[in-house]
PDB file of C-alpha atoms and ligand atoms in Angstrom:
ATOM      1  CA  MET A 175      14.585  -6.666 -40.653  1.00  0.00           C
ATOM      2  CA  ILE A 176      12.825  -9.380 -42.671  1.00  0.00           C
ATOM      3  CA  ILE A 177      12.624 -11.521 -39.672  1.00  0.00           C
ATOM      4  CA  SER A 178       9.126 -13.225 -40.629  1.00  0.00           C
ATOM      5  CA  LEU A 179       7.362 -14.419 -37.988  1.00  0.00           C
ATOM      6  CA  THR A 180      10.065 -16.705 -36.883  1.00  0.00           C
ATOM      7  CA  LEU A 181      12.156 -15.396 -34.441  1.00  0.00           C
ATOM      8  CA  LEU A 182      13.078 -18.273 -32.313  1.00  0.00           C
ATOM      9  CA  ILE A 183      15.706 -19.470 -30.911  1.00  0.00           C
ATOM     10  CA  ILE A 184      17.603 -22.608 -31.290  1.00  0.00           C
ATOM     11  CA  PHE A 185      20.647 -22.046 -29.253  1.00  0.00           C
ATOM     12  CA  SER A 186      22.000 -25.405 -27.839  1.00  0.00           C
ATOM     13  CA  SER A 187      21.735 -28.334 -30.375  1.00  0.00           C
ATOM     14  CA  SER A 188      24.794 -30.046 -28.791  1.00  0.00           C
ATOM     15  CA  PHE A 189      22.843 -31.191 -25.847  1.00  0.00           C
ATOM     16  CA  PHE A 190      20.397 -32.380 -28.219  1.00  0.00           C
ATOM     17  CA  LEU A 191      22.253 -34.409 -30.404  1.00  0.00           C
ATOM     18  CA  MET A 192      23.528 -36.189 -27.290  1.00  0.00           C
ATOM     19  CA  GLN A 193      20.283 -36.980 -26.233  1.00  0.00           C
ATOM     20  CA  SER A 194      19.518 -38.265 -29.671  1.00  0.00           C
ATOM     21  CA  CYS A 195      22.464 -40.609 -29.711  1.00  0.00           C
ATOM     22  CA  LYS A 196      21.643 -41.962 -26.269  1.00  0.00           C
ATOM     23  CA  SER A 197      17.871 -43.317 -27.153  1.00  0.00           C
ATOM     24  CA  ASP A 198      18.390 -46.837 -28.117  1.00  0.00           C
ATOM     25  CA  LYS A 199      16.008 -49.082 -30.134  1.00  0.00           C
ATOM     26  CA  LYS A 200      14.184 -50.638 -27.098  1.00  0.00           C
ATOM     27  CA  GLU A 201      13.337 -47.361 -25.699  1.00  0.00           C
ATOM     28  CA  THR A 202      11.954 -46.364 -29.156  1.00  0.00           C
ATOM     29  CA  GLN A 203       9.736 -49.680 -29.618  1.00  0.00           C
ATOM     30  CA  ASP A 204       8.229 -48.941 -26.062  1.00  0.00           C
ATOM     31  CA  LYS A 205       7.430 -45.345 -26.877  1.00  0.00           C
ATOM     32  CA  THR A 206       5.577 -46.832 -29.987  1.00  0.00           C
ATOM     33  CA  VAL A 207       3.861 -49.405 -28.119  1.00  0.00           C
ATOM     34  CA  GLU A 208       2.697 -46.492 -25.493  1.00  0.00           C
ATOM     35  CA  LEU A 209       1.579 -44.328 -28.295  1.00  0.00           C
ATOM     36  CA  GLU A 210      -0.615 -46.980 -30.024  1.00  0.00           C
ATOM     37  CA  LYS A 211      -2.093 -47.912 -26.593  1.00  0.00           C
ATOM     38  CA  GLU A 212      -3.309 -44.435 -25.914  1.00  0.00           C
ATOM     39  CA  ASN A 213      -3.174 -42.603 -29.189  1.00  0.00           C
ATOM     40  CA  VAL A 214      -1.408 -39.796 -27.660  1.00  0.00           C
ATOM     41  CA  ILE A 215       2.058 -38.374 -27.859  1.00  0.00           C
ATOM     42  CA  GLU A 216       3.396 -37.763 -24.089  1.00  0.00           C
ATOM     43  CA  ILE A 217       5.850 -34.991 -23.722  1.00  0.00           C
ATOM     44  CA  ILE A 218       7.301 -34.705 -20.211  1.00  0.00           C
ATOM     45  CA  THR A 219       9.547 -31.787 -19.174  1.00  0.00           C
ATOM     46  CA  GLU A 220      11.316 -32.521 -15.735  1.00  0.00           C
ATOM     47  CA  ASN A 221      14.306 -30.070 -15.881  1.00  0.00           C
ATOM     48  CA  MET A 222      14.706 -28.137 -19.051  1.00  0.00           C
ATOM     49  CA  ASP A 223      14.127 -31.221 -21.395  1.00  0.00           C
ATOM     50  CA  PHE A 224      11.657 -32.558 -23.667  1.00  0.00           C
ATOM     51  CA  GLN A 225      11.179 -36.194 -23.046  1.00  0.00           C
ATOM     52  CA  MET A 226       9.416 -37.377 -26.392  1.00  0.00           C
ATOM     53  CA  PRO A 227       9.590 -39.689 -29.156  1.00  0.00           C
ATOM     54  CA  ASP A 228      12.293 -38.896 -31.932  1.00  0.00           C
ATOM     55  CA  SER A 229       9.775 -39.688 -34.624  1.00  0.00           C
ATOM     56  CA  ILE A 230       6.008 -39.389 -34.809  1.00  0.00           C
ATOM     57  CA  THR A 231       3.423 -40.049 -37.378  1.00  0.00           C
ATOM     58  CA  SER A 232       2.171 -37.248 -39.742  1.00  0.00           C
ATOM     59  CA  GLY A 233      -1.518 -35.859 -39.673  1.00  0.00           C
ATOM     60  CA  TRP A 234      -3.557 -35.076 -36.753  1.00  0.00           C
ATOM     61  CA  ASN A 235      -1.766 -35.919 -33.311  1.00  0.00           C
ATOM     62  CA  THR A 236      -3.018 -34.933 -29.862  1.00  0.00           C
ATOM     63  CA  PHE A 237       0.296 -33.976 -27.764  1.00  0.00           C
ATOM     64  CA  ARG A 238      -0.003 -34.706 -23.826  1.00  0.00           C
ATOM     65  CA  TYR A 239       2.438 -32.243 -22.281  1.00  0.00           C
ATOM     66  CA  LYS A 240       3.015 -32.747 -18.644  1.00  0.00           C
ATOM     67  CA  ASN A 241       5.307 -30.018 -16.992  1.00  0.00           C
ATOM     68  CA  GLN A 242       6.568 -31.839 -13.837  1.00  0.00           C
ATOM     69  CA  SER A 243       9.277 -28.953 -13.348  1.00  0.00           C
ATOM     70  CA  PRO A 244       9.230 -25.727 -11.007  1.00  0.00           C
ATOM     71  CA  GLN A 245       9.275 -23.541 -14.078  1.00  0.00           C
ATOM     72  CA  THR A 246       6.520 -22.377 -16.872  1.00  0.00           C
ATOM     73  CA  HIS A 247       7.092 -23.825 -20.211  1.00  0.00           C
ATOM     74  CA  PHE A 248       5.378 -24.581 -23.554  1.00  0.00           C
ATOM     75  CA  PHE A 249       6.359 -26.598 -26.570  1.00  0.00           C
ATOM     76  CA  LEU A 250       6.290 -24.993 -29.912  1.00  0.00           C
ATOM     77  CA  ILE A 251       7.136 -26.702 -33.203  1.00  0.00           C
ATOM     78  CA  ASP A 252       9.482 -25.150 -35.849  1.00  0.00           C
ATOM     79  CA  LYS A 253       9.853 -25.959 -39.235  1.00  0.00           C
ATOM     80  CA  TYR A 254      13.214 -25.034 -40.420  1.00  0.00           C
ATOM     81  CA  PRO A 255      14.358 -24.662 -44.262  1.00  0.00           C
ATOM     82  CA  GLU A 256      15.668 -27.773 -46.129  1.00  0.00           C
ATOM     83  CA  GLY A 257      19.062 -28.587 -45.104  1.00  0.00           C
ATOM     84  CA  LYS A 258      19.355 -26.408 -42.238  1.00  0.00           C
ATOM     85  CA  THR A 259      19.958 -28.231 -38.764  1.00  0.00           C
ATOM     86  CA  SER A 260      19.923 -27.504 -35.041  1.00  0.00           C
ATOM     87  CA  GLU A 261      23.802 -27.259 -35.742  1.00  0.00           C
ATOM     88  CA  ASP A 262      23.185 -24.109 -37.978  1.00  0.00           C
ATOM     89  CA  ALA A 263      20.694 -22.748 -35.420  1.00  0.00           C
ATOM     90  CA  GLU A 264      23.521 -23.207 -32.641  1.00  0.00           C
ATOM     91  CA  LYS A 265      26.327 -21.551 -34.602  1.00  0.00           C
ATOM     92  CA  LEU A 266      24.251 -18.803 -36.356  1.00  0.00           C
ATOM     93  CA  VAL A 267      21.256 -18.172 -34.540  1.00  0.00           C
ATOM     94  CA  ALA A 268      21.842 -18.613 -30.649  1.00  0.00           C
ATOM     95  CA  PRO A 269      24.875 -16.015 -30.533  1.00  0.00           C
ATOM     96  CA  VAL A 270      22.493 -13.471 -31.759  1.00  0.00           C
ATOM     97  CA  PHE A 271      19.588 -13.834 -29.496  1.00  0.00           C
ATOM     98  CA  ASP A 272      22.340 -14.147 -26.689  1.00  0.00           C
ATOM     99  CA  SER A 273      23.692 -10.691 -27.364  1.00  0.00           C
ATOM    100  CA  ALA A 274      20.510  -9.288 -28.202  1.00  0.00           C
ATOM    101  CA  MET A 275      18.821 -10.150 -24.989  1.00  0.00           C
ATOM    102  CA  LYS A 276      21.687  -9.140 -23.002  1.00  0.00           C
ATOM    103  CA  LEU A 277      21.513  -5.636 -24.343  1.00  0.00           C
ATOM    104  CA  ILE A 278      17.918  -5.257 -24.019  1.00  0.00           C
ATOM    105  CA  THR A 279      18.087  -6.385 -20.548  1.00  0.00           C
ATOM    106  CA  GLU A 280      20.617  -3.721 -19.760  1.00  0.00           C
ATOM    107  CA  GLY A 281      18.164  -1.295 -21.218  1.00  0.00           C
ATOM    108  CA  LYS A 282      20.071  -0.934 -24.822  1.00  0.00           C
ATOM    109  CA  THR A 283      16.670  -1.612 -26.437  1.00  0.00           C
ATOM    110  CA  GLU A 284      17.572  -0.252 -29.912  1.00  0.00           C
ATOM    111  CA  GLU A 285      20.894  -1.704 -29.879  1.00  0.00           C
ATOM    112  CA  GLY A 286      19.395  -5.000 -28.848  1.00  0.00           C
ATOM    113  CA  TYR A 287      16.871  -4.914 -31.791  1.00  0.00           C
ATOM    114  CA  ALA A 288      19.706  -4.006 -34.093  1.00  0.00           C
ATOM    115  CA  GLU A 289      21.368  -7.315 -33.244  1.00  0.00           C
ATOM    116  CA  PHE A 290      18.507  -9.305 -34.947  1.00  0.00           C
ATOM    117  CA  SER A 291      19.708  -7.909 -38.332  1.00  0.00           C
ATOM    118  CA  LYS A 292      22.700 -10.475 -37.963  1.00  0.00           C
ATOM    119  CA  LEU A 293      20.440 -13.305 -38.182  1.00  0.00           C
ATOM    120  CA  PRO A 294      21.008 -15.449 -41.190  1.00  0.00           C
ATOM    121  CA  GLU A 295      18.867 -14.945 -44.201  1.00  0.00           C
ATOM    122  CA  TRP A 296      17.101 -18.034 -44.151  1.00  0.00           C
ATOM    123  CA  PHE A 297      15.837 -17.687 -40.651  1.00  0.00           C
ATOM    124  CA  GLY A 298      12.947 -15.656 -42.149  1.00  0.00           C
ATOM    125  CA  GLU A 299      11.800 -18.922 -43.679  1.00  0.00           C
ATOM    126  CA  VAL A 300      11.504 -20.682 -40.535  1.00  0.00           C
ATOM    127  CA  VAL A 301       7.773 -21.548 -39.754  1.00  0.00           C
ATOM    128  CA  PHE A 302       6.013 -21.928 -36.430  1.00  0.00           C
ATOM    129  CA  VAL A 303       3.424 -24.717 -36.702  1.00  0.00           C
ATOM    130  CA  GLY A 304       1.910 -24.879 -33.539  1.00  0.00           C
ATOM    131  CA  GLY A 305       2.582 -26.237 -30.008  1.00  0.00           C
ATOM    132  CA  SER A 306       1.014 -26.090 -26.703  1.00  0.00           C
ATOM    133  CA  GLY A 307       0.079 -22.822 -24.848  1.00  0.00           C
ATOM    134  CA  LEU A 308       2.015 -21.864 -21.542  1.00  0.00           C
ATOM    135  CA  LEU A 309       1.830 -24.373 -18.692  1.00  0.00           C
ATOM    136  CA  SER A 310       2.393 -23.477 -15.071  1.00  0.00           C
ATOM    137  CA  PRO A 311       4.472 -26.287 -13.177  1.00  0.00           C
ATOM    138  CA  ASN A 312       2.439 -29.505 -12.398  1.00  0.00           C
ATOM    139  CA  GLN A 313      -0.031 -28.804 -15.033  1.00  0.00           C
ATOM    140  CA  VAL A 314      -0.724 -31.005 -17.986  1.00  0.00           C
ATOM    141  CA  GLY A 315      -2.115 -29.698 -21.177  1.00  0.00           C
ATOM    142  CA  GLU A 316      -3.580 -31.486 -24.452  1.00  0.00           C
ATOM    143  CA  THR A 317      -3.061 -29.849 -27.817  1.00  0.00           C
ATOM    144  CA  THR A 318      -3.814 -31.443 -30.944  1.00  0.00           C
ATOM    145  CA  LEU A 319      -2.031 -30.360 -34.144  1.00  0.00           C
ATOM    146  CA  ASN A 320      -1.830 -31.587 -37.805  1.00  0.00           C
ATOM    147  CA  LEU A 321       1.861 -31.865 -39.180  1.00  0.00           C
ATOM    148  CA  LYS A 322       3.154 -32.520 -42.516  1.00  0.00           C
ATOM    149  CA  PRO A 323       5.906 -35.178 -42.980  1.00  0.00           C
ATOM    150  CA  GLY A 324       9.381 -33.582 -42.499  1.00  0.00           C
ATOM    151  CA  LYS A 325      12.247 -32.486 -39.870  1.00  0.00           C
ATOM    152  CA  TYR A 326      11.062 -30.286 -37.196  1.00  0.00           C
ATOM    153  CA  ILE A 327      12.734 -28.569 -34.030  1.00  0.00           C
ATOM    154  CA  VAL A 328      10.628 -28.533 -30.887  1.00  0.00           C
ATOM    155  CA  GLU A 329      11.647 -25.578 -28.332  1.00  0.00           C
ATOM    156  CA  CYS A 330      10.710 -23.520 -25.521  1.00  0.00           C
ATOM    157  CA  TYR A 331      11.913 -20.148 -25.084  1.00  0.00           C
ATOM    158  CA  VAL A 332      10.612 -18.772 -21.561  1.00  0.00           C
ATOM    159  CA  LYS A 333      13.575 -17.308 -19.901  1.00  0.00           C
ATOM    160  CA  MET A 334      15.171 -18.432 -16.502  1.00  0.00           C
ATOM    161  CA  SER A 335      15.337 -15.965 -13.706  1.00  0.00           C
ATOM    162  CA  ASN A 336      18.805 -14.982 -14.980  1.00  0.00           C
ATOM    163  CA  GLY A 337      17.429 -13.947 -18.529  1.00  0.00           C
ATOM    164  CA  MET A 338      18.809 -17.078 -20.154  1.00  0.00           C
ATOM    165  CA  PHE A 339      16.446 -18.778 -22.606  1.00  0.00           C
ATOM    166  CA  HIS A 340      15.144 -22.296 -21.834  1.00  0.00           C
ATOM    167  CA  THR A 341      16.252 -23.014 -25.204  1.00  0.00           C
ATOM    168  CA  SER A 342      20.022 -22.592 -24.262  1.00  0.00           C
ATOM    169  CA  MET A 343      19.379 -24.794 -21.214  1.00  0.00           C
ATOM    170  CA  GLY A 344      18.469 -27.824 -23.359  1.00  0.00           C
ATOM    171  CA  MET A 345      14.723 -27.000 -24.394  1.00  0.00           C
ATOM    172  CA  THR A 346      15.266 -27.850 -27.835  1.00  0.00           C
ATOM    173  CA  LYS A 347      14.786 -31.264 -29.559  1.00  0.00           C
ATOM    174  CA  ASP A 348      14.913 -32.378 -33.427  1.00  0.00           C
ATOM    175  CA  ILE A 349      11.937 -34.461 -34.361  1.00  0.00           C
ATOM    176  CA  VAL A 350      10.867 -36.165 -37.479  1.00  0.00           C
ATOM    177  CA  VAL A 351       7.324 -36.354 -38.602  1.00  0.00           C
ATOM    178  CA  ILE A 352       7.487 -39.510 -40.777  1.00  0.00           C
ATOM    179  CA  ASN A 353       5.693 -40.188 -43.836  1.00  0.00           C
ATOM    180  CA  ILE A 354       2.742 -42.319 -42.417  1.00  0.00           C
ATOM    181  CA  ASN A 355      -0.191 -40.786 -41.369  1.00  0.00           C
ATOM    182  CA  SER A 356      -1.628 -41.390 -38.068  1.00  0.00           C
ATOM    183  CA  GLY A 357      -5.301 -41.908 -39.266  1.00  0.00           C
ATOM    184  CA  ASN A 358      -6.434 -39.618 -36.362  1.00  0.00           C
ATOM    185  CA  LYS A 359      -9.127 -37.068 -37.426  1.00  0.00           C
ATOM    186  CA  ALA A 360      -9.544 -33.535 -36.279  1.00  0.00           C
ATOM    187  CA  LEU A 361     -11.225 -33.256 -32.932  1.00  0.00           C
ATOM    188  CA  VAL A 362     -14.936 -32.049 -32.512  1.00  0.00           C
ATOM    189  CA  SER A 363     -14.916 -28.858 -30.546  1.00  0.00           C
ATOM    190  CA  ASP A 364     -17.380 -27.182 -28.209  1.00  0.00           C
ATOM    191  CA  ILE A 365     -15.793 -23.861 -28.130  1.00  0.00           C
ATOM    192  CA  ASP A 366     -14.601 -22.149 -30.972  1.00  0.00           C
ATOM    193  CA  ILE A 367     -11.904 -19.511 -30.733  1.00  0.00           C
ATOM    194  CA  SER A 368     -10.867 -17.305 -33.761  1.00  0.00           C
ATOM    195  CA  VAL A 369      -7.648 -15.245 -33.428  1.00  0.00           C
ATOM    196  CA  SER A 370      -6.489 -12.521 -35.952  1.00  0.00           C
ATOM    197  CA  SER A 371      -4.392  -9.207 -36.000  1.00  0.00           C
ATOM    198  CA  THR A 372      -7.671  -7.454 -36.939  1.00  0.00           C
ATOM    199  CA  ASP A 373     -10.308  -8.873 -34.612  1.00  0.00           C
ATOM    200  CA  GLY A 374      -8.341 -10.370 -31.793  1.00  0.00           C
ATOM    201  CA  ILE A 375      -9.435 -13.141 -29.917  1.00  0.00           C
ATOM    202  CA  ILE A 376     -13.391 -14.015 -30.967  1.00  0.00           C
ATOM    203  CA  PHE A 377     -15.143 -16.496 -29.003  1.00  0.00           C
ATOM    204  CA  ASN A 378     -18.607 -17.284 -27.279  1.00  0.00           C
ATOM    205  CA  ASP A 379     -17.494 -16.484 -23.735  1.00  0.00           C
ATOM    206  CA  SER A 380     -20.807 -18.175 -22.001  1.00  0.00           C
ATOM    207  CA  ILE A 381     -18.926 -21.206 -20.754  1.00  0.00           C
ATOM    208  CA  SER A 382     -19.812 -23.791 -18.006  1.00  0.00           C
ATOM    209  CA  SER A 383     -17.789 -25.776 -15.990  1.00  0.00           C
ATOM    210  CA  GLY A 384     -16.351 -29.180 -17.039  1.00  0.00           C
ATOM    211  CA  LYS A 385     -14.213 -30.589 -19.757  1.00  0.00           C
ATOM    212  CA  HIS A 386     -13.883 -28.708 -22.890  1.00  0.00           C
ATOM    213  CA  THR A 387     -12.624 -28.921 -26.432  1.00  0.00           C
ATOM    214  CA  PHE A 388     -11.504 -25.725 -27.852  1.00  0.00           C
ATOM    215  CA  SER A 389     -10.679 -25.180 -31.498  1.00  0.00           C
ATOM    216  CA  VAL A 390      -8.328 -22.176 -32.312  1.00  0.00           C
ATOM    217  CA  TYR A 391      -8.634 -20.927 -35.828  1.00  0.00           C
ATOM    218  CA  PHE A 392      -5.918 -18.708 -37.147  1.00  0.00           C
ATOM    219  CA  LYS A 393      -7.786 -16.407 -39.344  1.00  0.00           C
ATOM    220  CA  ASP A 394      -4.428 -14.461 -40.212  1.00  0.00           C
ATOM    221  CA  GLN A 395      -0.869 -14.345 -38.695  1.00  0.00           C
ATOM    222  CA  ILE A 396       1.507 -11.555 -38.430  1.00  0.00           C
ATOM    223  CA  VAL A 397       4.746 -10.585 -36.769  1.00  0.00           C
ATOM    224  CA  HIS A 398       3.994  -8.901 -33.944  1.00  0.00           C
ATOM    225  CA  GLU A 399       6.626  -6.171 -32.202  1.00  0.00           C
ATOM    226  CA  ASN A 400       8.495  -9.212 -30.475  1.00  0.00           C
ATOM    227  CA  PHE A 401       8.814 -10.739 -33.753  1.00  0.00           C
ATOM    228  CA  VAL A 402       6.420 -13.639 -33.157  1.00  0.00           C
ATOM    229  CA  GLY A 403       2.979 -14.459 -34.134  1.00  0.00           C
ATOM    230  CA  HIS A 404      -0.254 -14.456 -31.879  1.00  0.00           C
ATOM    231  CA  ASP A 405      -1.289 -17.710 -30.222  1.00  0.00           C
ATOM    232  CA  ILE A 406      -3.705 -18.675 -27.639  1.00  0.00           C
ATOM    233  CA  ASN A 407      -3.027 -19.247 -24.061  1.00  0.00           C
ATOM    234  CA  LEU A 408      -5.589 -20.207 -21.326  1.00  0.00           C
ATOM    235  CA  VAL A 409      -5.293 -18.993 -17.893  1.00  0.00           C
ATOM    236  CA  LYS A 410      -7.107 -19.384 -14.520  1.00  0.00           C
ATOM    237  CA  LEU A 411      -7.180 -15.991 -12.514  1.00  0.00           C
ATOM    238  CA  GLU A 412      -7.270 -16.018  -8.655  1.00  0.00           C
ATOM    239  CA  GLU A 413      -8.935 -13.287  -6.840  1.00  0.00           C
ATOM    240  CA  ASN A 414      -5.867 -10.919  -6.751  1.00  0.00           C
ATOM    241  CA  ALA A 415      -4.545 -11.842 -10.241  1.00  0.00           C
ATOM    242  CA  ASN A 416      -3.212  -8.570 -12.097  1.00  0.00           C
ATOM    243  CA  LEU A 417      -4.223  -8.280 -15.509  1.00  0.00           C
ATOM    244  CA  SER A 418      -1.455  -5.727 -16.651  1.00  0.00           C
ATOM    245  CA  GLU A 419       1.018  -7.549 -14.909  1.00  0.00           C
ATOM    246  CA  LEU A 420       0.020 -10.586 -17.042  1.00  0.00           C
ATOM    247  CA  GLU A 421      -0.187  -8.069 -20.182  1.00  0.00           C
ATOM    248  CA  SER A 422       3.689  -7.102 -19.846  1.00  0.00           C
ATOM    249  CA  TRP A 423       4.742 -10.708 -18.909  1.00  0.00           C
ATOM    250  CA  MET A 424       3.365 -11.910 -22.166  1.00  0.00           C
ATOM    251  CA  ASN A 425       6.342 -10.367 -24.079  1.00  0.00           C
ATOM    252  CA  TRP A 426       9.426 -12.382 -24.383  1.00  0.00           C
ATOM    253  CA  ALA A 427      11.433  -9.163 -25.522  1.00  0.00           C
ATOM    254  CA  ASP A 428      10.700  -7.137 -22.296  1.00  0.00           C
ATOM    255  CA  PRO A 429      13.465  -7.778 -19.836  1.00  0.00           C
ATOM    256  CA  LYS A 430      10.753  -8.761 -17.313  1.00  0.00           C
ATOM    257  CA  GLY A 431       8.691 -10.661 -19.840  1.00  0.00           C
ATOM    258  CA  LEU A 432       8.428 -14.354 -19.997  1.00  0.00           C
ATOM    259  CA  ILE A 433      10.943 -14.857 -17.036  1.00  0.00           C
ATOM    260  CA  GLU A 434      10.570 -16.697 -14.134  1.00  0.00           C
ATOM    261  CA  PRO A 435       8.773 -16.014 -11.598  1.00  0.00           C
ATOM    262  CA  ALA A 436       5.425 -16.134 -13.673  1.00  0.00           C
ATOM    263  CA  PRO A 437       2.899 -13.613 -12.499  1.00  0.00           C
ATOM    264  CA  SER A 438       1.444 -14.721  -9.081  1.00  0.00           C
ATOM    265  CA  ALA A 439      -2.288 -15.763  -8.879  1.00  0.00           C
ATOM    266  CA  ILE A 440      -2.188 -16.904 -12.470  1.00  0.00           C
ATOM    267  CA  THR A 441      -2.061 -20.435 -13.624  1.00  0.00           C
ATOM    268  CA  PHE A 442      -1.365 -21.101 -17.318  1.00  0.00           C
ATOM    269  CA  ILE A 443      -3.249 -24.281 -18.225  1.00  0.00           C
ATOM    270  CA  GLY A 444      -2.558 -24.824 -21.972  1.00  0.00           C
ATOM    271  CA  GLY A 445      -3.503 -23.532 -25.304  1.00  0.00           C
ATOM    272  CA  VAL A 446      -2.232 -23.569 -28.983  1.00  0.00           C
ATOM    273  CA  ASN A 447       0.980 -22.008 -29.928  1.00  0.00           C
ATOM    274  CA  ASP A 448       1.560 -19.715 -33.069  1.00  0.00           C
ATOM    275  CA  MET A 449       0.525 -21.405 -36.315  1.00  0.00           C
ATOM    276  CA  PRO A 450       0.309 -19.801 -40.004  1.00  0.00           C
ATOM    277  CA  ALA A 451      -2.841 -18.390 -41.201  1.00  0.00           C
ATOM    278  CA  GLY A 452      -5.640 -20.609 -42.082  1.00  0.00           C
ATOM    279  CA  ASN A 453      -4.642 -23.347 -39.913  1.00  0.00           C
ATOM    280  CA  THR A 454      -6.747 -24.673 -36.993  1.00  0.00           C
ATOM    281  CA  GLY A 455      -5.353 -26.438 -33.489  1.00  0.00           C
ATOM    282  CA  TYR A 456      -7.254 -27.880 -30.530  1.00  0.00           C
ATOM    283  CA  PHE A 457      -6.637 -28.025 -26.928  1.00  0.00           C
ATOM    284  CA  THR A 458      -8.760 -29.508 -24.147  1.00  0.00           C
ATOM    285  CA  ALA A 459      -9.367 -28.262 -20.337  1.00  0.00           C
ATOM    286  CA  THR A 460     -11.288 -29.005 -17.444  1.00  0.00           C
ATOM    287  CA  LEU A 461     -12.656 -25.755 -16.063  1.00  0.00           C
ATOM    288  CA  GLU A 462     -13.771 -25.009 -12.674  1.00  0.00           C
ATOM    289  CA  THR A 463     -16.144 -22.254 -11.607  1.00  0.00           C
ATOM    290  CA  GLY A 464     -14.256 -18.882 -11.521  1.00  0.00           C
ATOM    291  CA  ASN A 465     -12.269 -16.443 -13.734  1.00  0.00           C
ATOM    292  CA  TYR A 466     -10.281 -17.146 -16.723  1.00  0.00           C
ATOM    293  CA  ALA A 467      -8.790 -15.198 -19.318  1.00  0.00           C
ATOM    294  CA  LEU A 468      -7.467 -16.031 -23.224  1.00  0.00           C
ATOM    295  CA  VAL A 469      -4.225 -14.096 -24.045  1.00  0.00           C
ATOM    296  CA  SER A 470      -1.748 -14.071 -26.913  1.00  0.00           C
ATOM    297  CA  GLU A 471       2.037 -13.948 -26.124  1.00  0.00           C
ATOM    298  CA  VAL A 472       2.372 -10.672 -27.867  1.00  0.00           C
ATOM    299  CA  PRO A 473       2.950  -7.110 -26.668  1.00  0.00           C
ATOM    300  CA  ASN A 474       0.105  -4.929 -25.889  1.00  0.00           C
ATOM    301  CA  SER A 475      -2.590  -7.694 -25.863  1.00  0.00           C
ATOM    302  CA  LEU A 476      -5.109  -5.521 -24.162  1.00  0.00           C
ATOM    303  CA  SER A 477      -5.418  -2.882 -26.983  1.00  0.00           C
ATOM    304  CA  LYS A 478      -5.180  -5.522 -29.484  1.00  0.00           C
ATOM    305  CA  ASN A 479      -8.208  -7.545 -28.097  1.00  0.00           C
ATOM    306  CA  MET A 480      -5.847 -10.364 -27.335  1.00  0.00           C
ATOM    307  CA  LEU A 481      -6.374 -10.627 -23.736  1.00  0.00           C
ATOM    308  CA  LYS A 482     -10.070 -11.573 -22.929  1.00  0.00           C
ATOM    309  CA  THR A 483     -11.410 -12.530 -19.497  1.00  0.00           C
ATOM    310  CA  PHE A 484     -14.483 -14.738 -18.973  1.00  0.00           C
ATOM    311  CA  VAL A 485     -16.398 -16.245 -16.131  1.00  0.00           C
ATOM    312  CA  VAL A 486     -17.022 -19.919 -15.857  1.00  0.00           C
ATOM    313  CA  SER A 487     -20.498 -20.655 -14.495  1.00  0.00           C
ATOM    314  CA  LYS A 488     -21.725 -23.916 -12.950  1.00  0.00           C
TER     315      LYS A 488
HETATM  316 CU1  LIG B  10      10.563 -23.829 -20.881  1.00  0.00          CU
END
């Protein structure tokens, strides 16, 4: 199975296409004005949706993702091969994931994974180019990414309690990154994180409370056992947080992973989603004193040094 780091999932594009047609010119203009005023691209999820502009400038952009829904979500931006649309994704990719997850959930793990060999060959060319970390309900996360012009698909593949991917519930959206640069510069970070398959998550963990800008450097990128690459998610841990529960939840291919309800006593507050090796993304977060963790959305994160706890001091 040469499904490179891509495995994701664009099930329903018909929903998305309907959404595109609905947006009229006035709405687009209003959104552009809003963007110029704040210099931030707002994404809102209320009910299995991505409310955001259809087209954005290239270069550095800060995405402010507001999760106003009762579920946990992220956004991930996928670059599909030239000429491939969300329609191809719906017809050729979605059925494979549906049947694979069904088999895995029934305990037929091997048969489930075997389903993935039915993915179209070009699916291995899909590239994840970044996005937010996981966000719990009512959280707002800011992630800053550098995007090249082109057509992309935004998605979230967390699962509902019945095992269905959010992607098949409407959380896919085509966007165009236009050939005009935003003119924004990269952020200046005060906490630098490096993540790789060899060293795991590396950072200086003496962190004080307050607002911080984290840089996330992808020293390398690989395809993990669940077909996705490593990323960075920041979580706040309450006193009774269970780390091994968190670890196993961070694997979508586990029937109990990446599914509602999310682990209790844990709040996801953002991060940077999968990116190819050599790239850097940024996220900001305001931290209170207490216990936190950085974790990748991969299986066996503890043994990979991809689940790191730290204490925020005054
Ligand atoms: Cu979601």
